[in-house]
Amino acid sequence: MSLEQIEKEIINCQRCNLATNRTKIVFGTGNSEAQIMLIGEGPGKDEDLQGLPFIGKAGQLLDKILAAAEIKRQDVYIANIVKCRPPSNRVPNRQEAAACLPWLWQQIEIIQPQIIVLLGSTALKNLIKPDALITKLRGQWLESKSGIKIMPTYHPAALLRDPARKKPVWEDFQKIRDEYKKIINTN
Ligand code: URA
């Protein structure tokens, strides 16, 4: 199975009620052989219209953070917990996330990243543990059973609301940058 095949398969997805209001499915984008995968929450207005993740204001900030960490956006793969926009950008609920997660697991299996960056609480809770707190776990490396290094950090939209979070996010991305450099230098 390739990423393109999965994307084709889900074009008419009706697994949850987010299908009702979506304009486009936001499957994910980037390098299919990326060493780093970034996972956000769900599409916003701009993403829903264009079918691409992180292209609105939060995405522009993410671009700046990646550039500062010397990570090229074209070298990473970016996806979300849910692939359709929740109404008024509300947090996707457990059923919506559960319906959508099998696609994300398949994407991770195909890409086989060495690093996964969890952008915000929704990604953390749905991929690690429902009661995990982003304020507690951000900035610490976690590891999956298969050895993927996982770094939770704040969502870029949270930085737009609260600029005091910029400093911790920059600290987290410095750790990500250092780990990424190690990986690309040994490959
Ligand atoms: N916020 C997200 O979590 N994902 C996007 O794709 C855009 C904004």
CSV table of C-alpha atoms and ligand atoms in Angstrom, one decimal:
chain,number,residue,atom,x,y,z
A,1,MET,CA,0.0,0.0,0.0
A,2,SER,CA,1.3,3.5,-0.9
A,3,LEU,CA,0.3,6.9,0.5
A,4,GLU,CA,-1.3,7.6,-2.8
A,5,GLN,CA,-3.4,4.5,-2.7
A,6,ILE,CA,-4.6,5.3,0.9
A,7,GLU,CA,-5.4,8.8,-0.2
A,8,LYS,CA,-7.5,7.5,-3.1
A,9,GLU,CA,-9.2,5.0,-0.8
A,10,ILE,CA,-10.4,7.7,1.7
A,11,ILE,CA,-11.6,10.3,-0.8
A,12,ASN,CA,-15.3,9.5,0.0
A,13,CYS,CA,-14.7,8.6,3.6
A,14,GLN,CA,-17.9,8.7,5.7
A,15,ARG,CA,-16.5,7.1,8.8
A,16,CYS,CA,-17.6,9.9,11.1
A,17,ASN,CA,-19.9,13.0,11.0
A,18,LEU,CA,-17.0,15.4,10.1
A,19,ALA,CA,-17.6,14.2,6.5
A,20,THR,CA,-20.9,16.2,6.4
A,21,ASN,CA,-19.3,19.7,6.4
A,22,ARG,CA,-15.9,19.1,4.8
A,23,THR,CA,-14.9,20.8,1.6
A,24,LYS,CA,-11.7,18.7,1.1
A,25,ILE,CA,-10.1,15.9,3.0
A,26,VAL,CA,-6.7,17.0,4.3
A,27,PHE,CA,-4.8,13.7,3.9
A,28,GLY,CA,-1.2,14.9,4.8
A,29,THR,CA,1.7,16.1,2.7
A,30,GLY,CA,5.4,16.0,2.4
A,31,ASN,CA,8.2,13.6,1.9
A,32,SER,CA,7.1,9.9,1.9
A,33,GLU,CA,10.6,9.0,3.2
A,34,ALA,CA,10.7,11.7,5.8
A,35,GLN,CA,12.8,11.2,8.9
A,36,ILE,CA,10.5,13.6,10.8
A,37,MET,CA,6.7,13.5,10.9
A,38,LEU,CA,4.7,16.3,12.4
A,39,ILE,CA,1.2,15.6,13.7
A,40,GLY,CA,-1.3,18.3,14.4
A,41,GLU,CA,-5.0,18.3,15.4
A,42,GLY,CA,-7.2,18.8,12.4
A,43,PRO,CA,-7.7,21.0,9.4
A,44,GLY,CA,-8.8,24.6,9.9
A,45,LYS,CA,-10.7,26.8,7.4
A,46,ASP,CA,-7.8,27.3,4.9
A,47,GLU,CA,-6.7,23.7,5.1
A,48,ASP,CA,-10.3,22.5,4.4
A,49,LEU,CA,-10.6,24.7,1.4
A,50,GLN,CA,-7.2,23.7,-0.1
A,51,GLY,CA,-6.9,20.1,1.1
A,52,LEU,CA,-3.4,20.8,2.6
A,53,PRO,CA,-2.3,20.8,6.2
A,54,PHE,CA,-0.9,23.8,8.1
A,55,ILE,CA,-1.2,26.5,5.4
A,56,GLY,CA,-3.1,29.1,7.5
A,57,LYS,CA,-1.7,31.3,10.2
A,58,ALA,CA,-0.6,28.4,12.4
A,59,GLY,CA,1.1,26.8,9.4
A,60,GLN,CA,3.0,30.0,8.6
A,61,LEU,CA,4.3,30.1,12.1
A,62,LEU,CA,5.2,26.4,11.9
A,63,ASP,CA,7.2,27.2,8.7
A,64,LYS,CA,9.1,29.8,10.6
A,65,ILE,CA,9.9,27.4,13.5
A,66,LEU,CA,11.0,24.7,11.1
A,67,ALA,CA,13.2,27.2,9.2
A,68,ALA,CA,14.8,28.4,12.5
A,69,ALA,CA,15.5,24.8,13.4
A,70,GLU,CA,17.1,24.3,10.0
A,71,ILE,CA,14.5,21.7,9.0
A,72,LYS,CA,13.2,22.0,5.5
A,73,ARG,CA,9.5,21.7,5.2
A,74,GLN,CA,9.9,19.6,2.0
A,75,ASP,CA,11.9,17.1,4.0
A,76,VAL,CA,9.2,16.4,6.6
A,77,TYR,CA,5.8,14.9,6.4
A,78,ILE,CA,2.8,16.7,8.0
A,79,ALA,CA,-0.5,15.2,8.9
A,80,ASN,CA,-3.3,15.6,11.5
A,81,ILE,CA,-5.3,13.5,14.0
A,82,VAL,CA,-8.4,14.0,11.9
A,83,LYS,CA,-8.5,14.6,8.2
A,84,CYS,CA,-11.7,16.7,8.0
A,85,ARG,CA,-12.3,20.1,9.5
A,86,PRO,CA,-14.3,20.0,12.8
A,87,PRO,CA,-17.1,22.7,12.8
A,88,SER,CA,-15.8,26.0,14.1
A,89,ASN,CA,-12.4,24.4,14.6
A,90,ARG,CA,-13.6,22.7,17.7
A,91,VAL,CA,-11.4,19.9,19.1
A,92,PRO,CA,-12.2,16.6,17.4
A,93,ASN,CA,-14.0,14.2,19.8
A,94,ARG,CA,-12.9,10.7,20.7
A,95,GLN,CA,-15.2,9.0,18.2
A,96,GLU,CA,-14.0,11.2,15.3
A,97,ALA,CA,-10.4,10.7,16.2
A,98,ALA,CA,-10.8,6.9,16.6
A,99,ALA,CA,-12.5,6.7,13.2
A,100,CYS,CA,-9.7,8.5,11.6
A,101,LEU,CA,-6.6,7.2,13.4
A,102,PRO,CA,-6.3,3.9,11.4
A,103,TRP,CA,-5.3,6.1,8.3
A,104,LEU,CA,-2.7,7.9,10.3
A,105,TRP,CA,-1.3,4.6,11.7
A,106,GLN,CA,-1.0,3.4,8.0
A,107,GLN,CA,0.8,6.7,7.1
A,108,ILE,CA,3.3,6.2,9.9
A,109,GLU,CA,3.9,2.6,8.9
A,110,ILE,CA,4.7,3.6,5.4
A,111,ILE,CA,6.8,6.6,6.1
A,112,GLN,CA,8.6,5.0,9.1
A,113,PRO,CA,9.9,8.3,10.5
A,114,GLN,CA,12.6,8.2,13.1
A,115,ILE,CA,11.1,11.2,14.9
A,116,ILE,CA,7.5,12.2,15.5
A,117,VAL,CA,6.6,15.7,16.7
A,118,LEU,CA,3.2,15.9,18.4
A,119,LEU,CA,1.9,19.4,17.9
A,120,GLY,CA,-0.4,20.1,20.9
A,121,SER,CA,-2.7,18.3,23.3
A,122,THR,CA,-5.0,16.6,20.8
A,123,ALA,CA,-2.1,14.8,19.1
A,124,LEU,CA,-0.6,13.9,22.5
A,125,LYS,CA,-3.9,12.6,24.0
A,126,ASN,CA,-4.9,10.5,21.0
A,127,LEU,CA,-1.5,9.0,20.2
A,128,ILE,CA,0.0,8.6,23.7
A,129,LYS,CA,-2.7,8.5,26.4
A,130,PRO,CA,-6.1,10.2,26.8
A,131,ASP,CA,-5.1,11.8,30.1
A,132,ALA,CA,-1.6,12.9,29.1
A,133,LEU,CA,-1.0,16.6,29.7
A,134,ILE,CA,0.9,18.6,27.2
A,135,THR,CA,2.1,21.1,29.9
A,136,LYS,CA,3.8,18.1,31.7
A,137,LEU,CA,5.1,16.1,28.7
A,138,ARG,CA,6.2,18.7,26.3
A,139,GLY,CA,10.0,18.9,25.8
A,140,GLN,CA,10.6,15.3,26.8
A,141,TRP,CA,11.5,12.5,24.4
A,142,LEU,CA,9.1,9.6,24.5
A,143,GLU,CA,9.7,6.4,22.6
A,144,SER,CA,7.3,4.1,20.7
A,145,LYS,CA,7.5,0.3,20.9
A,146,SER,CA,9.2,0.3,17.5
A,147,GLY,CA,11.8,2.9,18.6
A,148,ILE,CA,10.4,6.1,17.1
A,149,LYS,CA,11.5,9.1,19.1
A,150,ILE,CA,8.4,11.2,20.0
A,151,MET,CA,8.5,14.8,21.1
A,152,PRO,CA,5.4,16.5,22.3
A,153,THR,CA,5.3,20.3,22.1
A,154,TYR,CA,2.7,23.1,22.0
A,155,HIS,CA,0.6,23.6,18.9
A,156,PRO,CA,1.6,26.6,16.8
A,157,ALA,CA,-1.9,28.0,17.3
A,158,ALA,CA,-1.3,28.0,21.0
A,159,LEU,CA,1.7,30.3,20.4
A,160,LEU,CA,-0.4,32.7,18.5
A,161,ARG,CA,-2.8,32.9,21.5
A,162,ASP,CA,0.0,33.0,24.1
A,163,PRO,CA,3.4,34.2,23.0
A,164,ALA,CA,4.9,33.1,26.3
A,165,ARG,CA,4.9,29.6,24.9
A,166,LYS,CA,7.3,30.6,22.1
A,167,LYS,CA,10.4,30.0,24.4
A,168,PRO,CA,9.5,26.5,25.4
A,169,VAL,CA,8.6,25.5,21.9
A,170,TRP,CA,11.9,26.9,20.6
A,171,GLU,CA,13.7,24.8,23.3
A,172,ASP,CA,11.8,21.7,22.2
A,173,PHE,CA,12.7,22.4,18.5
A,174,GLN,CA,16.3,22.7,19.4
A,175,LYS,CA,16.2,19.2,20.8
A,176,ILE,CA,14.4,18.0,17.7
A,177,ARG,CA,17.0,19.8,15.5
A,178,ASP,CA,19.9,18.1,17.3
A,179,GLU,CA,18.4,14.7,17.1
A,180,TYR,CA,17.5,15.2,13.4
A,181,LYS,CA,21.1,16.2,12.7
A,182,LYS,CA,22.4,13.1,14.4
A,183,ILE,CA,20.1,11.0,12.2
A,184,ILE,CA,20.9,12.6,8.9
A,185,ASN,CA,24.6,12.5,9.7
A,186,THR,CA,24.5,8.8,10.3
A,187,ASN,CA,22.5,8.0,7.2
B,1,URA,N1,-4.1,23.2,12.8
B,1,URA,C1,-3.9,21.8,12.8
B,1,URA,O1,-3.8,21.2,13.8
B,1,URA,N2,-3.7,21.3,11.6
B,1,URA,C2,-3.7,22.0,10.5
B,1,URA,O2,-3.5,21.4,9.4
B,1,URA,C3,-3.9,23.4,10.5
B,1,URA,C4,-4.1,23.9,11.7
